[in-house]
Short mmCIF file of C-alpha atoms and ligand atoms in Angstrom, two decimals:
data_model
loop_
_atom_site.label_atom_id
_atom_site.label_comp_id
_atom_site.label_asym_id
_atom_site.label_seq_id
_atom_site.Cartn_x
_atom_site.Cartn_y
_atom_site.Cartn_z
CA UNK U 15 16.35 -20.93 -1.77
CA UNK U 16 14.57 -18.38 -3.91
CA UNK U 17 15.71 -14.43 -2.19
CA UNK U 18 13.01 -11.47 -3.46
CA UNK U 19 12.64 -7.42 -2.79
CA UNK U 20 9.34 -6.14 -2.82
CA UNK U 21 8.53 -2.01 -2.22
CA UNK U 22 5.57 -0.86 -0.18
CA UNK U 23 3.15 1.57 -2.00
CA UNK U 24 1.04 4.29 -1.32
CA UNK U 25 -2.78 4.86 -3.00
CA UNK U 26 -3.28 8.04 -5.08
CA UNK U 27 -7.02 7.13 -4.94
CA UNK U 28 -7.81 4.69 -2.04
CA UNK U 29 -9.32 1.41 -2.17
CA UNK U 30 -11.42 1.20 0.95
CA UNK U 31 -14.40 -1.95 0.95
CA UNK U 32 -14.83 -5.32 -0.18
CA UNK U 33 -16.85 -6.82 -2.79
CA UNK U 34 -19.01 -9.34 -0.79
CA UNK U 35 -17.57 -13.05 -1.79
CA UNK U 36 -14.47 -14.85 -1.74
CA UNK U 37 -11.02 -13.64 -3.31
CA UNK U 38 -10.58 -10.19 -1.00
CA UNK U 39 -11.48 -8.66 -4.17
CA UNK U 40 -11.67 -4.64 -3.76
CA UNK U 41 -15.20 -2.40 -3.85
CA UNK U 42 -13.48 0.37 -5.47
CA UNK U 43 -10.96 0.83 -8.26
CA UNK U 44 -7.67 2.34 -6.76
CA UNK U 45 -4.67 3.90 -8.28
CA UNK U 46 -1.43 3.91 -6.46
CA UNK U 47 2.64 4.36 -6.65
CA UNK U 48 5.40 1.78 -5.62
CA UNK U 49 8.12 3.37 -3.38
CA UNK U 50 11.74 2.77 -4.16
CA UNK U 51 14.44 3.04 -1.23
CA UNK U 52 12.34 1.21 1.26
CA UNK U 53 12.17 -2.37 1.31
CA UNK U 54 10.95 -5.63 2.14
CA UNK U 55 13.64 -8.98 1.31
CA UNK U 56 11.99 -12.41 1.44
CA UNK U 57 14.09 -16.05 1.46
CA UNK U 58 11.55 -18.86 0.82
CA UNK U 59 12.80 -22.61 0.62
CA UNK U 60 10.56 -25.43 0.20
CA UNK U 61 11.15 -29.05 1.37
CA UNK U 62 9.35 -31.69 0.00
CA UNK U 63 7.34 -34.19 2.73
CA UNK U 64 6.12 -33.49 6.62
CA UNK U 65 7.28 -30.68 8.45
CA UNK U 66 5.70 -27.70 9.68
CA UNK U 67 5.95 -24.39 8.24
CA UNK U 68 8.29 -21.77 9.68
CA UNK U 69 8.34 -17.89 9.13
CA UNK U 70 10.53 -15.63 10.80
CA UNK U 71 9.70 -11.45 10.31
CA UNK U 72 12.76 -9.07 11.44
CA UNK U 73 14.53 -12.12 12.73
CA UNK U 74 11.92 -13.52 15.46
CA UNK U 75 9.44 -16.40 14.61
CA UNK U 76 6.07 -14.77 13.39
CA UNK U 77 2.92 -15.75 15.85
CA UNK U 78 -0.60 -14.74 15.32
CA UNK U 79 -2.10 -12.99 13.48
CA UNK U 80 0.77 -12.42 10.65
CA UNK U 81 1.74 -16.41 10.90
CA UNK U 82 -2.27 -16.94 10.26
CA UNK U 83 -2.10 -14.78 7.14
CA UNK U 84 1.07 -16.01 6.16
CA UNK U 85 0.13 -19.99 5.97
CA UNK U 86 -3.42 -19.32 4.40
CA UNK U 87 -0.82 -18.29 1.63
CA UNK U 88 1.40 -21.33 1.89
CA UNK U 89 -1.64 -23.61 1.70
CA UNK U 90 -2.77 -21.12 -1.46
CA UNK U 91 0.49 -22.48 -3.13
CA UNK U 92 0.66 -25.74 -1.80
CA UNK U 93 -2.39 -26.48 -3.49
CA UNK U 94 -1.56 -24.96 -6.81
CA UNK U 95 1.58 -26.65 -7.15
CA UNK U 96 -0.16 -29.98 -6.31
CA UNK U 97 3.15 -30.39 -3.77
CA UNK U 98 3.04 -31.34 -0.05
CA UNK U 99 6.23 -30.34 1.68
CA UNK U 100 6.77 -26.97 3.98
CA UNK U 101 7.87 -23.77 3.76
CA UNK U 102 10.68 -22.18 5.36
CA UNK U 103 11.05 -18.57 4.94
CA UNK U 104 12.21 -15.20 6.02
CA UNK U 105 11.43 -11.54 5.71
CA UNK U 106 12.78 -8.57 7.02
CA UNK U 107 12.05 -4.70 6.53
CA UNK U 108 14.81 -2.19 6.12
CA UNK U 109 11.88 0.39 7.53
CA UNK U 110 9.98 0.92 10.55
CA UNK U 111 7.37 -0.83 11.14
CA UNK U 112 5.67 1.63 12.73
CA UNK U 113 6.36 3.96 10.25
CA UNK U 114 2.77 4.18 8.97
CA UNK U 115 3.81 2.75 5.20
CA UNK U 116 1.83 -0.30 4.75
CA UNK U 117 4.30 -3.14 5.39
CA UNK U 118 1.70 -5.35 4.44
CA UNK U 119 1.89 -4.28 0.76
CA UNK U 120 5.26 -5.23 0.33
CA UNK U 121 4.97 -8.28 2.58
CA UNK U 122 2.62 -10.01 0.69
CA UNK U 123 4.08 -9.48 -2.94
CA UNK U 124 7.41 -10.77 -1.36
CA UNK U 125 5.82 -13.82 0.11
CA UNK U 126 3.45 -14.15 -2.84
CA UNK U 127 6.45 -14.67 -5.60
CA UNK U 128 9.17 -16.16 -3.28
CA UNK U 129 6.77 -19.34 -2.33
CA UNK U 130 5.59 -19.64 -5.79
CA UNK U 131 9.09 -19.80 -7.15
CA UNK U 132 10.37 -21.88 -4.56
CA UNK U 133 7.74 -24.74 -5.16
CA UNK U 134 8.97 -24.32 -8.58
CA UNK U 135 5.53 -22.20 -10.24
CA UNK U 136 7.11 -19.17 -12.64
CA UNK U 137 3.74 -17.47 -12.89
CA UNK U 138 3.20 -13.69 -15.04
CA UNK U 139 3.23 -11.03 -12.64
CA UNK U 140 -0.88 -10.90 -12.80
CA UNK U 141 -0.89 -14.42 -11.39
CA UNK U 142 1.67 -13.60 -9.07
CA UNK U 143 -0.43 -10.46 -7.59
CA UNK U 144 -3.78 -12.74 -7.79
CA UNK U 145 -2.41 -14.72 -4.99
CA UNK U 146 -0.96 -11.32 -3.38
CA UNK U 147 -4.38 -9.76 -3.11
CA UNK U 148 -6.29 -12.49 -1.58
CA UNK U 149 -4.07 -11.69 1.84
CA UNK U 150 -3.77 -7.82 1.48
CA UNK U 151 -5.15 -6.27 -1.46
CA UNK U 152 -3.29 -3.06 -1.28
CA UNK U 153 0.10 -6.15 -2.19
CA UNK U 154 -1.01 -6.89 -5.47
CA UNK U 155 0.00 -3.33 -6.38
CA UNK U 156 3.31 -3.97 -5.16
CA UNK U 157 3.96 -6.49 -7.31
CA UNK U 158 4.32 -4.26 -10.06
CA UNK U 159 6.50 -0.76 -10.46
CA UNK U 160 6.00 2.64 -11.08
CA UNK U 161 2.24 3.67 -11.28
CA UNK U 162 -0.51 0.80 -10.51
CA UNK U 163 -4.00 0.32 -10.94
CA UNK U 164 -6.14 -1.91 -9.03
CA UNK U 165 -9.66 -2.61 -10.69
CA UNK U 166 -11.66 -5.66 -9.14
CA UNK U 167 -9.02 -8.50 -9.54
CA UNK U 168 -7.19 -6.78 -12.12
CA UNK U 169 -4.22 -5.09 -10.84
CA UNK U 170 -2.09 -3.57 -13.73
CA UNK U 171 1.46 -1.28 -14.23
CA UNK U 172 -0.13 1.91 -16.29
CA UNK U 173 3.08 4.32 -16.21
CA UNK U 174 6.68 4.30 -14.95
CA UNK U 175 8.23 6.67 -12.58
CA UNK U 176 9.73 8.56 -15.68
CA UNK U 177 6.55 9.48 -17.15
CA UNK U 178 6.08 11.73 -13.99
CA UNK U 179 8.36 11.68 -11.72
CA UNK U 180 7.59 12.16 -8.05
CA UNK U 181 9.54 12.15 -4.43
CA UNK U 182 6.91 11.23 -1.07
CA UNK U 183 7.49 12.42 2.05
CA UNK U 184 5.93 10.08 4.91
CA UNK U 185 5.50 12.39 8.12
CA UNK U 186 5.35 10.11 11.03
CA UNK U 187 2.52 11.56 13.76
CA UNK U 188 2.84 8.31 15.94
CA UNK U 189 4.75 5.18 17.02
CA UNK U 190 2.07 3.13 18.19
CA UNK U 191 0.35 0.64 16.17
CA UNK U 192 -2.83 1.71 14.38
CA UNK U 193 -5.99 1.91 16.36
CA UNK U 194 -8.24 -0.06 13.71
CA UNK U 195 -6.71 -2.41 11.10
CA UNK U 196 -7.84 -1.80 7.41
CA UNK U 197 -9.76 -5.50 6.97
CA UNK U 198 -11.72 -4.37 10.56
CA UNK U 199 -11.75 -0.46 9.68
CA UNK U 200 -13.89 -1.48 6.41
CA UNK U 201 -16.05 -4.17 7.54
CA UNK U 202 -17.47 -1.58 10.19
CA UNK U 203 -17.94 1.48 7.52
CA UNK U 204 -19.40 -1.13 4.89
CA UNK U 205 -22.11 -2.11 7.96
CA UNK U 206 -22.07 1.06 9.38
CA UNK U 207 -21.60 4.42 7.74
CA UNK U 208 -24.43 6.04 5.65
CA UNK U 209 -21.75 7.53 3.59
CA UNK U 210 -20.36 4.07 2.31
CA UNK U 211 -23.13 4.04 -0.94
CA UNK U 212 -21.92 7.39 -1.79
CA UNK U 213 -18.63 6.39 -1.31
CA UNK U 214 -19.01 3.38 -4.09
CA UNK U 215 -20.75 5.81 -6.32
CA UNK U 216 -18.23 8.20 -6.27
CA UNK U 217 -15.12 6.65 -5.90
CA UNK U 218 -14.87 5.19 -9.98
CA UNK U 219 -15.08 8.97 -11.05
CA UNK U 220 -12.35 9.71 -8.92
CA UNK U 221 -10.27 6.83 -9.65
CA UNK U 222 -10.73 7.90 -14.06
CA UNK U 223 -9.67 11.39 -13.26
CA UNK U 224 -6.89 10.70 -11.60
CA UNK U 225 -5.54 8.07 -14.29
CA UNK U 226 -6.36 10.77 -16.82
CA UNK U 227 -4.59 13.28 -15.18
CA UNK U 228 -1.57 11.10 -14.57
CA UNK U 229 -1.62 10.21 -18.31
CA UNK U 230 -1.94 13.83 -18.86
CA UNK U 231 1.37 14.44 -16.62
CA UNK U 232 -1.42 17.23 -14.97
CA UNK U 233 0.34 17.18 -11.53
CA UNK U 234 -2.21 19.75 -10.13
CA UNK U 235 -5.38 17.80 -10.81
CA UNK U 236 -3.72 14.19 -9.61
CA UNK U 237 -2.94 16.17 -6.76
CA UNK U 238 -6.52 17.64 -5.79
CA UNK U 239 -8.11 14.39 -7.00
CA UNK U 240 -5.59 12.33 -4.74
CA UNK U 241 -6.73 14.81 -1.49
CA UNK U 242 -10.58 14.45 -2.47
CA UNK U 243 -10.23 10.26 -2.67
CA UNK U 244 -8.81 10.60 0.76
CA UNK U 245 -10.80 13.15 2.01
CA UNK U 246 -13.78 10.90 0.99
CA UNK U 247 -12.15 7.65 2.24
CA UNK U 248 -12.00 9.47 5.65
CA UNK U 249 -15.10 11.01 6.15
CA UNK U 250 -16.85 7.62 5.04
CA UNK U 251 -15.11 5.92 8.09
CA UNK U 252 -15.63 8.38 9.89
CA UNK U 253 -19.51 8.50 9.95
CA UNK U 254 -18.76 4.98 11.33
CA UNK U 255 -16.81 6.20 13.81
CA UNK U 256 -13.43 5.50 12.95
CA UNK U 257 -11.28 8.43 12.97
CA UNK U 258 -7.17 7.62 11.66
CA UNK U 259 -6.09 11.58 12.31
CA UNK U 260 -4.50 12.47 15.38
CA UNK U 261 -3.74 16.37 16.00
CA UNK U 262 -0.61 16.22 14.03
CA UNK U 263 -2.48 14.79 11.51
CA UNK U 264 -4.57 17.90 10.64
CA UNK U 265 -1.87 20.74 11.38
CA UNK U 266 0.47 18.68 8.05
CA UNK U 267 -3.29 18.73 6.16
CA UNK U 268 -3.25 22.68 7.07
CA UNK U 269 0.54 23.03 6.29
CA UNK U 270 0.33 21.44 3.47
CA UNK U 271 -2.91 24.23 1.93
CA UNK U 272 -0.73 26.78 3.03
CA UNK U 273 2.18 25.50 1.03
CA UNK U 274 -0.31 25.32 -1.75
CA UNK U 275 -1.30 28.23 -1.40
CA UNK U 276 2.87 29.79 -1.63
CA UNK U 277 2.93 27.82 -4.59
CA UNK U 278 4.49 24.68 -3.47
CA UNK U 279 4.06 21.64 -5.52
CA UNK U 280 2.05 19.54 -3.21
CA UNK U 281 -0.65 17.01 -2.39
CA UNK U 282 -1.26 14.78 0.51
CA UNK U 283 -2.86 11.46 1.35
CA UNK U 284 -4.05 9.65 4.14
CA UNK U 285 -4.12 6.00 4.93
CA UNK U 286 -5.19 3.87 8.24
CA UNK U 287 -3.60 5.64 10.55
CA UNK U 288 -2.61 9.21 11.42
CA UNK U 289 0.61 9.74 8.79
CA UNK U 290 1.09 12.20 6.31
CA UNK U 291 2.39 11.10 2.99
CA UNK U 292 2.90 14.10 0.94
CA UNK U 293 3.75 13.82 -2.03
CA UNK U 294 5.82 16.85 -4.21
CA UNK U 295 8.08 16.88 -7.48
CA UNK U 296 11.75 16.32 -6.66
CA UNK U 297 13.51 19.35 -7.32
CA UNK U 298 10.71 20.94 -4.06
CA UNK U 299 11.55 18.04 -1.92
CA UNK U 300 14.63 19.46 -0.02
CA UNK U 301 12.32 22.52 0.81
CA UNK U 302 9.13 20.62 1.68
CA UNK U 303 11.05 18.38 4.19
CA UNK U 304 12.31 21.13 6.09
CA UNK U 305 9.09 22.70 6.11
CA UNK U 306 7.07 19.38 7.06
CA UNK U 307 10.09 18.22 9.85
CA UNK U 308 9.45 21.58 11.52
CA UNK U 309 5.25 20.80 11.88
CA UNK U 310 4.95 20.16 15.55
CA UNK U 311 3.72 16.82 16.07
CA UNK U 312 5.74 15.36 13.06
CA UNK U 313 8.46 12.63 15.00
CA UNK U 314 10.25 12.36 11.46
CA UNK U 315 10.24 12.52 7.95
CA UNK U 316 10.94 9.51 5.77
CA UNK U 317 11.13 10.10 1.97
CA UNK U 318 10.90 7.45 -1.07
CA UNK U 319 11.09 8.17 -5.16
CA UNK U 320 8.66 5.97 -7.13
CA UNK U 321 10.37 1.74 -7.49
CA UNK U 322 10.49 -0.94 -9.01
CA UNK U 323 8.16 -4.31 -8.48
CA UNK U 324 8.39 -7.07 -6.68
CA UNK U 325 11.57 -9.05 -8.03
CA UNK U 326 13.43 -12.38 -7.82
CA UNK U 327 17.29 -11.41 -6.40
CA UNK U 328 18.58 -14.23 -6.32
CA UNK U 329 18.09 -18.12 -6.52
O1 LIG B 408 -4.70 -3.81 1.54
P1 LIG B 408 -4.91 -3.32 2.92
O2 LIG B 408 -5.75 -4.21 3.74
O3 LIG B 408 -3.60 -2.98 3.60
O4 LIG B 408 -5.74 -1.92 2.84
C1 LIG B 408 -5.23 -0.74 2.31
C2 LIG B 408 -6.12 0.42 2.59
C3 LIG B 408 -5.54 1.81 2.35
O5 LIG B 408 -4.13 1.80 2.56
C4 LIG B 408 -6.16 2.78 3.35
C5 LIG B 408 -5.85 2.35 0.96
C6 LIG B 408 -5.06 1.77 -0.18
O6 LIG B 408 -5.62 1.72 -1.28
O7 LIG B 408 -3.88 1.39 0.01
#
């Protein structure tokens, strides 16, 4: 029995688009950071011969879509191990699901290095978020801490959470699930939105400033590139006709200029949904909550340092 922790993360600048092929390899270069305090813990055993698989998520047996995903990944390790047997294995989040951080992320990295290790494979962490990526991309950052790059099938650790040290605040705006799922949300911009060449042309710039600027521990310029990548991302889908934002959505977007603009130190981002993460330094945070709890429209506020990667617990 092989027990893992694995973080979910949140994109500085977004990956949004597919390269066409196999290997749910990304369009875009993206840079992001893996969230301590909010976690995913996977138990995977293995037992050698016939059997079917099982998977339980948050203690109930997983159907679907999310058993689908999960067994293309078993059969991904099944195959590399040369081993026939099934997989037994169980995962629970300590946050809400519906809490707009991409559950996903952290899911897959768990699975990814709890089934390897329990079919005996003790791959590098590279190999480890390989496998990750070809169920989720965005989980092949999560495999690694601190700050994370993501370029084609390269995912790599570029900085810890020393080097520049930074609290998020994720302002929930809904409880429902999200309207468009990210695989579905950029199939339809890559076929449908005129902006999606731009988009590819652009993105790469963004994606270098923002790594120089984080190297450069230039917190304003991370910040304004971080709000352009998602800006972009949005309006991209958006001339598809997907729209993530809900009215609380733009009033944090607003609040968060005119905190800016008082001289708060701020950014936000924007994933597939209609959240807010913000993201500040941590001696602002106390402030910044109670100004962001207060936004009508926000239902809560959860808030995560930058963590550690996916990890092996026990065994
Ligand atoms: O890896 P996925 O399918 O969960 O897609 C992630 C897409 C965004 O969260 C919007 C951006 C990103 O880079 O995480």
């Amino acid at each position: 029995m092989i027990s893992v922790v694995a973080h979910p993360n949140i994109a500085l600048t977004k990956y949004w688009g597919k390269r066409a092929g196999e290997g749910n390899v990304p369009a875009v270069p993206s840079l992001s950071v893996t969230l301590a305090g909010l976690s995913t813990r996977t138990r995977a055993s293995f037992r050698e011969g016939a059997g079917e698989d099982t998977f339980r998520l948050q203690g109930l047996p997983a159907e679907g879509d999310a058993l689908r995903r999960a067994v293309a990944m078993f059969d991904r390790v099944r195959a590399a191990s040369g081993r026939t047997g099934a997989f037994e294995v169980e995962s629970h989040n300590d946050f809400p699901t519906a809490s707009g951080l991409a559950s996903s992320a952290s899911g897959f990295a768990a699975l990814a290095l709890a089934t390897t290790r329990a079919v005996g494979l003790d791959w590098s962490q590279a190999r480890v978020a390989d496998l990750a990526r070809r169920s989720s991309a965005s989980a092949a950052r999560s495999v690694f801490g601190g700050y994370v790059t993501l370029e084609g099938e390269h995912a790599e650790h570029i900085a810890s959470a020393e080097h520049l040290p930074l609290v998020v605040l994720v302002c929930v705006t809904s409880e429902g699930p999200k309207d468009v799922p990210s695989t579905g949300g950029m199939l339809r911009t890559q076929e449908k939105s005129p902006l999606f060449a731009h988009w590819l042309d652009h993105a790469p710039t963004l994606h270098a400033r923002a790594v120089k600027a984080l190297r450069d521990r230039d917190f304003a310029v991370l910040g304004r590139t971080t709000e352009e990548s998602t800006l972009l991302m949005h309006a991209t889908a958006l001339a598809a006709g997907i729209l993530y934002w809900n009215e609380a959505t733009k009033r944090i977007v607003t609040s968060v200029s005119a905190l800016q603009e008082r001289g708060a130190p701020c950014f936000f981002t924007i994933d597939a949904g209609p959240h807010v993460k913000v993201f500040t330094r941590p001696e602002a945070a106390d402030a910044l909550e109670r100004n962001l709890a207060a936004v009508p429209g926000v239902l809560r506020v959860l808030r995560a340092s930058i963590g550690e990667g996916a990890r092996v617990v026990a065994s």
